Amino acid sequence: MVTDPALADELIDTLRTWVRKEVLPVASDYEHADEFPEPLVAQMREMGLFGATIPVEYGGLDLDTLTYARVVEELAFGWMSLSGVLNTHMIGSNLIKRFGTDEQKQRWLPKMATGEVRGAFSLSEPDAGSDTKALRCKATPDGDTYLIDGTKMWVTNGERAGIVALAARAPEGITCFIVEKEPGPRFEGISVSRDIHKLGYRGLETVEMVYEGHRVPAANILGGDEWLGRGLQLILSSLELGRVNVASRGVGVARAAFEAAITYAQQRETFGVPISGHQAIQFKLADMATKLEASRLLVHNAARKIDNGERADVEAGMAKLFASETALEVATEAMRIHGGYGYTTELPVERYYRDAPLMIIGEGTNEIQRMVIARGLLSRYALDRGDGA
């Protein structure tokens, strides 16, 4: 389904106005205090953003991926952490939407669409990040339930979540379980063992979670018994949406840094003229704007392929790779254009500089993206050698 362009533009205009009016004035205060922005998140719920890609029949907005990418850009422009509040929630709801049984969709999606129940996504472990086959979290059958034991890392929204899409190793292989829990640091056999402090991406929790004999009904195997042992396939396919999200964040952060830089360059004077009159600054601004626009086009291309039902592993990887590298470069150049003021906490430029590296690492490092892109390209352009080789 493609979102009506006029409705999409209206939504983005409304969101842009909200970001400038409600988010920009308070983002730095929340970020420096590392405080969860509950009032802003409540307004995001009222706007229906937690149901952005959930079908209307379950109470969602049913936006296409392209419009969702534009939503993420606007949120990240205001404060990147707000897009993180949505990302793992949307990965979880998208998994249920695409692969859940009818009963699972009816049970979980309506509450996720309103934001009444927030979702988290849990794949990584202390010794298993990019190497997903090294997962050790176990799911041991026990009657009509599974006992989950293991430690999970880098769980964004883990404490506040009511639903966790969890990868665990059952006897048949890696399986995706939908774990239901009460928000908080401890619930039955689940505990938040530590809050991981970060350079940037502050104001929302990134935690380590420990599962000790936590019981999950067999009915919570995503997609039902037919997907027992085949969960990694489901989980990895969901990362295409996650990578579009991270790439869109890169565009939002890069845009915020660029706008700050080009505004400041016209205000700051040296040798009797605005620094925007110096060719060295003009070249920086030209490169920043060009790479920003290229990043946005890559994101939109990947989003359209997903909306068309096409495989977008290469395109999502390209978008994530280029947009994240651009975000870091543009944030760095924005700081240099601001000079000493860019290094202070008085302006948000230093926040862009601290937030940008996350996109290079999150949803698969950029080294992994290059592997994904190369493998996809070699598959698409494979030579028919005709010799059986």
Short mmCIF file of C-alpha atoms in Angstrom, two decimals:
data_model
loop_
_atom_site.label_atom_id
_atom_site.label_comp_id
_atom_site.label_asym_id
_atom_site.label_seq_id
_atom_site.Cartn_x
_atom_site.Cartn_y
_atom_site.Cartn_z
CA MET A 1 0.00 0.00 0.00
CA VAL A 2 1.28 3.47 -0.93
CA THR A 3 0.36 6.39 1.31
CA ASP A 4 -1.51 9.18 -0.47
CA PRO A 5 1.17 11.81 -1.25
CA ALA A 6 -1.03 14.72 -0.12
CA LEU A 7 -1.74 13.03 3.22
CA ALA A 8 1.93 12.19 3.62
CA ASP A 9 2.95 15.80 3.01
CA GLU A 10 0.33 17.02 5.48
CA LEU A 11 1.59 14.62 8.14
CA ILE A 12 5.21 15.67 7.62
CA ASP A 13 4.28 19.37 7.74
CA THR A 14 2.42 18.80 11.01
CA LEU A 15 5.32 16.83 12.45
CA ARG A 16 7.86 19.46 11.34
CA THR A 17 5.85 22.17 13.07
CA TRP A 18 5.63 20.07 16.23
CA VAL A 19 9.38 19.40 16.24
CA ARG A 20 10.25 23.09 15.91
CA LYS A 21 7.68 24.17 18.51
CA GLU A 22 7.88 21.38 21.11
CA VAL A 23 11.15 19.47 20.61
CA LEU A 24 13.88 21.93 19.67
CA PRO A 25 13.40 24.20 22.72
CA VAL A 26 13.81 21.32 25.22
CA ALA A 27 15.91 18.65 23.47
CA SER A 28 19.26 19.77 24.84
CA ASP A 29 17.92 19.94 28.40
CA TYR A 30 16.58 16.39 28.24
CA GLU A 31 19.71 15.14 26.48
CA HIS A 32 22.21 16.67 28.90
CA ALA A 33 20.19 15.37 31.87
CA ASP A 34 19.91 11.94 30.18
CA GLU A 35 16.21 12.10 31.05
CA PHE A 36 13.46 10.18 29.26
CA PRO A 37 11.20 12.76 27.56
CA GLU A 38 7.87 11.45 28.78
CA PRO A 39 5.82 14.53 27.74
CA LEU A 40 7.19 14.39 24.19
CA VAL A 41 6.60 10.64 23.94
CA ALA A 42 3.02 11.14 25.16
CA GLN A 43 2.49 13.62 22.32
CA MET A 44 3.99 11.14 19.85
CA ARG A 45 1.41 8.62 21.05
CA GLU A 46 -1.38 11.15 20.52
CA MET A 47 -0.19 11.68 16.95
CA GLY A 48 -0.40 7.94 16.36
CA LEU A 49 3.30 7.55 15.59
CA PHE A 50 3.60 4.26 17.47
CA GLY A 51 1.22 2.80 14.92
CA ALA A 52 2.99 4.37 11.96
CA THR A 53 3.34 1.20 9.88
CA ILE A 54 0.66 -0.91 11.59
CA PRO A 55 -2.42 -1.59 9.41
CA VAL A 56 -5.56 0.45 9.95
CA GLU A 57 -7.54 -2.66 10.90
CA TYR A 58 -5.40 -2.88 14.05
CA GLY A 59 -5.62 0.84 14.81
CA GLY A 60 -2.46 2.01 13.05
CA LEU A 61 -1.74 4.69 10.46
CA ASP A 62 -0.57 2.11 7.88
CA LEU A 63 2.06 4.45 6.44
CA ASP A 64 4.26 3.18 3.68
CA THR A 65 7.99 2.85 4.30
CA LEU A 66 8.79 6.04 2.40
CA THR A 67 6.53 8.13 4.61
CA TYR A 68 7.84 6.39 7.71
CA ALA A 69 11.40 7.29 6.61
CA ARG A 70 10.34 10.92 6.30
CA VAL A 71 8.81 10.78 9.80
CA VAL A 72 12.08 9.46 11.21
CA GLU A 73 14.07 12.20 9.47
CA GLU A 74 11.92 14.89 11.07
CA LEU A 75 12.21 13.34 14.54
CA ALA A 76 15.98 12.96 14.22
CA PHE A 77 16.26 16.55 13.01
CA GLY A 78 14.75 17.61 16.34
CA TRP A 79 16.48 15.04 18.56
CA MET A 80 17.74 11.71 17.36
CA SER A 81 16.73 9.89 20.55
CA LEU A 82 13.06 10.38 19.69
CA SER A 83 13.52 8.28 16.57
CA GLY A 84 15.10 5.62 18.78
CA VAL A 85 11.96 5.50 20.89
CA LEU A 86 10.16 4.34 17.75
CA ASN A 87 12.74 2.17 15.99
CA THR A 88 12.77 -1.04 18.01
CA HIS A 89 9.01 -0.68 18.57
CA MET A 90 8.49 -0.57 14.82
CA ILE A 91 10.85 -3.50 14.19
CA GLY A 92 8.85 -5.58 16.67
CA SER A 93 5.45 -4.55 15.33
CA ASN A 94 6.63 -5.06 11.76
CA LEU A 95 7.76 -8.61 12.60
CA ILE A 96 4.33 -9.37 14.03
CA LYS A 97 2.58 -7.68 11.10
CA ARG A 98 4.54 -9.64 8.49
CA PHE A 99 4.97 -13.02 10.13
CA GLY A 100 2.58 -13.30 13.07
CA THR A 101 -0.40 -15.62 13.10
CA ASP A 102 -3.86 -14.04 12.94
CA GLU A 103 -4.23 -14.59 16.68
CA GLN A 104 -0.86 -12.97 17.40
CA LYS A 105 -1.72 -9.94 15.30
CA GLN A 106 -5.08 -9.51 17.02
CA ARG A 107 -3.49 -9.91 20.45
CA TRP A 108 -0.56 -7.51 20.14
CA LEU A 109 -0.87 -5.04 17.28
CA PRO A 110 -3.82 -2.94 18.57
CA LYS A 111 -2.03 -2.17 21.84
CA MET A 112 1.23 -1.48 20.03
CA ALA A 113 -0.53 0.85 17.57
CA THR A 114 -1.68 3.16 20.36
CA GLY A 115 1.63 2.99 22.21
CA GLU A 116 -0.18 1.49 25.20
CA VAL A 117 2.34 -1.33 24.92
CA ARG A 118 5.81 -0.48 23.68
CA GLY A 119 8.01 -2.91 21.84
CA ALA A 120 11.71 -3.76 21.98
CA PHE A 121 13.94 -5.86 19.76
CA SER A 122 16.55 -8.15 21.29
CA LEU A 123 19.11 -9.91 19.12
CA SER A 124 22.63 -8.99 20.31
CA GLU A 125 24.45 -10.66 23.20
CA PRO A 126 27.75 -9.95 24.97
CA ASP A 127 29.56 -12.32 22.59
CA ALA A 128 27.17 -12.17 19.62
CA GLY A 129 26.65 -8.94 17.74
CA SER A 130 27.23 -9.09 14.01
CA ASP A 131 27.91 -12.82 14.35
CA THR A 132 24.30 -13.85 14.86
CA LYS A 133 25.10 -17.55 14.64
CA ALA A 134 27.00 -17.24 17.94
CA LEU A 135 23.79 -16.64 19.93
CA ARG A 136 23.78 -18.50 23.23
CA CYS A 137 20.45 -17.46 24.78
CA LYS A 138 18.58 -20.77 25.19
CA ALA A 139 14.92 -21.67 24.89
CA THR A 140 14.35 -25.05 26.57
CA PRO A 141 11.00 -26.79 25.97
CA ASP A 142 9.01 -27.50 29.12
CA GLY A 143 5.51 -28.76 28.36
CA ASP A 144 3.62 -26.06 26.48
CA THR A 145 6.17 -23.39 27.48
CA TYR A 146 9.82 -22.58 26.92
CA LEU A 147 12.31 -21.62 29.61
CA ILE A 148 14.48 -18.72 28.43
CA ASP A 149 18.00 -18.41 29.85
CA GLY A 150 20.69 -16.00 28.72
CA THR A 151 21.95 -12.44 28.61
CA LYS A 152 21.01 -9.88 25.98
CA MET A 153 22.87 -6.64 25.23
CA TRP A 154 22.13 -3.26 23.69
CA VAL A 155 18.37 -3.52 24.23
CA THR A 156 16.93 -0.10 23.46
CA ASN A 157 13.68 0.59 25.36
CA GLY A 158 14.17 -2.73 27.17
CA GLU A 159 13.02 -1.54 30.56
CA ARG A 160 9.98 0.38 29.34
CA ALA A 161 8.90 -2.25 26.83
CA GLY A 162 5.88 -4.51 27.32
CA ILE A 163 6.77 -6.72 24.36
CA VAL A 164 10.23 -7.95 23.37
CA ALA A 165 10.93 -9.67 20.05
CA LEU A 166 13.63 -12.02 21.30
CA ALA A 167 16.02 -14.30 19.43
CA ALA A 168 16.81 -17.48 21.36
CA ARG A 169 18.24 -20.87 20.49
CA ALA A 170 15.66 -23.67 20.74
CA PRO A 171 16.66 -27.33 20.08
CA GLU A 172 15.50 -26.87 16.47
CA GLY A 173 17.59 -23.70 16.01
CA ILE A 174 17.29 -19.95 16.50
CA THR A 175 13.67 -18.98 17.06
CA CYS A 176 11.93 -15.62 17.46
CA PHE A 177 9.80 -15.43 20.60
CA ILE A 178 7.45 -12.60 21.50
CA VAL A 179 8.09 -12.07 25.19
CA GLU A 180 5.38 -10.28 27.16
CA LYS A 181 6.45 -8.42 30.29
CA GLU A 182 5.52 -5.59 32.59
CA PRO A 183 7.61 -2.42 32.16
CA GLY A 184 10.22 -2.05 34.86
CA PRO A 185 13.62 -3.33 35.96
CA ARG A 186 12.34 -6.79 36.92
CA PHE A 187 9.50 -9.06 35.82
CA GLU A 188 9.33 -12.73 36.76
CA GLY A 189 12.51 -14.27 35.30
CA ILE A 190 13.61 -11.11 33.47
CA SER A 191 15.85 -8.46 35.02
CA VAL A 192 17.61 -5.37 33.74
CA SER A 193 21.11 -6.05 34.98
CA ARG A 194 22.56 -2.69 34.02
CA ASP A 195 21.88 0.53 32.18
CA ILE A 196 24.59 1.13 29.59
CA HIS A 197 25.78 4.74 29.58
CA LYS A 198 26.53 6.19 26.17
CA LEU A 199 28.45 8.99 24.46
CA GLY A 200 25.26 10.18 22.76
CA TYR A 201 21.81 8.78 22.02
CA ARG A 202 20.83 9.78 25.53
CA GLY A 203 17.45 10.20 27.17
CA LEU A 204 16.29 6.64 26.47
CA GLU A 205 17.58 3.45 27.99
CA THR A 206 19.97 1.01 26.41
CA VAL A 207 20.22 -1.94 28.76
CA GLU A 208 21.58 -5.39 29.40
CA MET A 209 18.81 -7.89 30.19
CA VAL A 210 19.16 -11.25 31.91
CA TYR A 211 16.70 -14.11 31.46
CA GLU A 212 16.77 -16.77 34.17
CA GLY A 213 14.24 -19.55 33.63
CA HIS A 214 11.68 -17.10 32.30
CA ARG A 215 8.64 -18.95 30.96
CA VAL A 216 7.27 -18.05 27.54
CA PRO A 217 4.24 -19.90 26.12
CA ALA A 218 4.88 -21.94 22.98
CA ALA A 219 2.02 -19.92 21.51
CA ASN A 220 4.40 -16.94 21.53
CA ILE A 221 6.67 -18.38 18.86
CA LEU A 222 6.43 -15.76 16.14
CA GLY A 223 4.50 -17.20 13.21
CA GLY A 224 3.65 -20.40 15.05
CA ASP A 225 5.37 -23.79 15.16
CA GLU A 226 6.21 -23.74 11.45
CA TRP A 227 8.83 -21.05 12.22
CA LEU A 228 10.40 -22.97 15.09
CA GLY A 229 14.14 -22.98 14.43
CA ARG A 230 13.77 -20.57 11.49
CA GLY A 231 13.56 -17.32 13.41
CA LEU A 232 16.85 -15.89 12.24
CA GLN A 233 15.42 -15.62 8.74
CA LEU A 234 12.54 -13.52 10.06
CA ILE A 235 14.74 -11.36 12.25
CA LEU A 236 17.33 -10.57 9.59
CA SER A 237 14.62 -9.61 7.10
CA SER A 238 13.31 -7.09 9.62
CA LEU A 239 16.67 -5.34 9.71
CA GLU A 240 15.99 -3.85 6.28
CA LEU A 241 13.38 -1.61 7.92
CA GLY A 242 15.75 -0.96 10.82
CA ARG A 243 18.48 0.12 8.43
CA VAL A 244 16.13 2.48 6.62
CA ASN A 245 15.32 3.92 10.05
CA VAL A 246 19.00 4.40 10.94
CA ALA A 247 19.74 5.89 7.51
CA SER A 248 16.82 8.30 7.94
CA ARG A 249 18.20 9.29 11.32
CA GLY A 250 21.50 10.03 9.62
CA VAL A 251 19.70 12.31 7.18
CA GLY A 252 17.91 14.08 10.03
CA VAL A 253 21.06 14.65 12.07
CA ALA A 254 23.04 15.73 9.00
CA ARG A 255 20.26 18.16 8.05
CA ALA A 256 20.20 19.66 11.54
CA ALA A 257 23.98 20.08 11.51
CA PHE A 258 23.97 21.57 8.01
CA GLU A 259 21.22 24.07 8.80
CA ALA A 260 23.04 25.12 11.97
CA ALA A 261 26.27 25.56 10.01
CA ILE A 262 24.86 27.56 7.09
CA THR A 263 22.94 29.83 9.47
CA TYR A 264 25.97 30.47 11.66
CA ALA A 265 28.21 31.02 8.61
CA GLN A 266 26.03 33.95 7.56
CA GLN A 267 26.02 35.45 11.06
CA ARG A 268 29.64 35.11 12.09
CA GLU A 269 32.00 37.76 10.67
CA THR A 270 35.76 37.66 10.26
CA PHE A 271 37.90 40.28 8.57
CA GLY A 272 34.83 42.42 8.05
CA VAL A 273 32.68 39.89 6.16
CA PRO A 274 30.47 36.91 7.10
CA ILE A 275 32.50 33.70 7.00
CA SER A 276 30.05 32.43 4.36
CA GLY A 277 31.83 34.84 2.04
CA HIS A 278 35.08 32.88 2.34
CA GLN A 279 35.57 30.26 -0.34
CA ALA A 280 36.87 27.68 2.16
CA ILE A 281 33.55 27.79 4.02
CA GLN A 282 31.54 27.82 0.80
CA PHE A 283 33.23 24.61 -0.35
CA LYS A 284 32.41 22.94 2.95
CA LEU A 285 28.76 23.96 2.71
CA ALA A 286 28.55 22.76 -0.90
CA ASP A 287 29.94 19.32 -0.03
CA MET A 288 27.71 19.02 3.04
CA ALA A 289 24.54 19.87 1.12
CA THR A 290 25.40 17.55 -1.78
CA LYS A 291 26.06 14.54 0.45
CA LEU A 292 22.94 15.30 2.50
CA GLU A 293 20.78 15.27 -0.62
CA ALA A 294 22.43 12.09 -1.91
CA SER A 295 21.77 10.41 1.45
CA ARG A 296 18.09 11.30 1.33
CA LEU A 297 17.74 9.96 -2.20
CA LEU A 298 19.37 6.65 -1.19
CA VAL A 299 16.99 6.34 1.76
CA HIS A 300 13.94 7.05 -0.38
CA ASN A 301 15.09 4.57 -3.03
CA ALA A 302 15.43 1.79 -0.45
CA ALA A 303 12.06 2.66 1.07
CA ARG A 304 10.32 2.53 -2.30
CA LYS A 305 11.76 -0.91 -3.05
CA ILE A 306 10.43 -2.20 0.27
CA ASP A 307 7.02 -0.67 -0.51
CA ASN A 308 7.06 -2.38 -3.90
CA GLY A 309 7.63 -5.74 -2.20
CA GLU A 310 11.14 -6.04 -3.60
CA ARG A 311 14.23 -7.25 -1.80
CA ALA A 312 16.08 -4.18 -0.54
CA ASP A 313 19.07 -5.64 1.29
CA VAL A 314 21.57 -3.90 -0.99
CA GLU A 315 19.66 -0.62 -1.16
CA ALA A 316 19.02 -0.45 2.60
CA GLY A 317 22.67 -1.27 3.21
CA MET A 318 23.80 1.45 0.80
CA ALA A 319 21.49 4.00 2.41
CA LYS A 320 22.60 3.12 5.92
CA LEU A 321 26.29 3.13 4.96
CA PHE A 322 26.29 6.43 3.09
CA ALA A 323 23.84 8.36 5.29
CA SER A 324 25.59 7.41 8.51
CA GLU A 325 29.03 8.33 7.21
CA THR A 326 27.58 11.59 5.89
CA ALA A 327 26.01 12.39 9.27
CA LEU A 328 29.36 12.06 11.02
CA GLU A 329 31.17 14.09 8.35
CA VAL A 330 28.57 16.87 8.29
CA ALA A 331 28.40 17.04 12.10
CA THR A 332 32.18 17.34 12.24
CA GLU A 333 32.26 20.06 9.58
CA ALA A 334 29.45 21.92 11.35
CA MET A 335 31.52 21.94 14.53
CA ARG A 336 34.55 23.25 12.63
CA ILE A 337 32.49 26.02 11.03
CA HIS A 338 31.21 27.03 14.47
CA GLY A 339 34.76 27.14 15.83
CA GLY A 340 35.00 27.29 19.62
CA TYR A 341 31.26 27.74 20.04
CA GLY A 342 30.65 24.39 18.36
CA TYR A 343 32.66 22.69 21.08
CA THR A 344 30.52 24.07 23.89
CA THR A 345 27.30 22.67 25.30
CA GLU A 346 25.58 26.00 24.68
CA LEU A 347 24.72 24.97 21.10
CA PRO A 348 23.31 21.63 19.85
CA VAL A 349 26.19 21.10 17.39
CA GLU A 350 28.14 19.09 19.96
CA ARG A 351 25.10 16.82 20.37
CA TYR A 352 25.01 16.08 16.65
CA TYR A 353 28.72 15.25 16.85
CA ARG A 354 28.09 12.79 19.72
CA ASP A 355 24.95 11.25 18.21
CA ALA A 356 26.31 10.66 14.71
CA PRO A 357 28.70 7.74 15.50
CA LEU A 358 25.81 5.55 16.64
CA MET A 359 24.50 5.30 13.08
CA ILE A 360 27.86 3.94 11.92
CA ILE A 361 27.61 1.14 14.48
CA GLY A 362 23.88 0.45 14.98
CA GLU A 363 21.84 -2.04 12.92
CA GLY A 364 25.06 -3.65 11.73
CA THR A 365 28.38 -1.83 11.55
CA ASN A 366 29.33 -0.17 8.31
CA GLU A 367 31.92 -2.87 7.76
CA ILE A 368 29.04 -5.36 7.84
CA GLN A 369 27.05 -3.12 5.48
CA ARG A 370 29.85 -3.30 2.95
CA MET A 371 29.75 -7.10 3.19
CA VAL A 372 25.96 -7.14 2.74
CA ILE A 373 26.17 -4.80 -0.23
CA ALA A 374 29.00 -6.73 -1.89
CA ARG A 375 27.33 -10.12 -1.44
CA GLY A 376 24.06 -8.78 -2.77
CA LEU A 377 25.74 -7.24 -5.79
CA LEU A 378 27.69 -10.41 -6.57
CA SER A 379 24.47 -12.40 -6.35
CA ARG A 380 22.63 -10.02 -8.66
CA TYR A 381 25.46 -9.86 -11.17
CA ALA A 382 26.53 -13.50 -10.93
CA LEU A 383 28.10 -14.77 -14.15
CA ASP A 384 26.66 -17.81 -15.84
CA ARG A 385 29.95 -19.57 -16.48
CA GLY A 386 28.36 -22.55 -18.13
CA ASP A 387 30.99 -24.93 -16.76
CA GLY A 388 29.28 -25.90 -13.56
CA ALA A 389 31.75 -23.87 -11.53
#
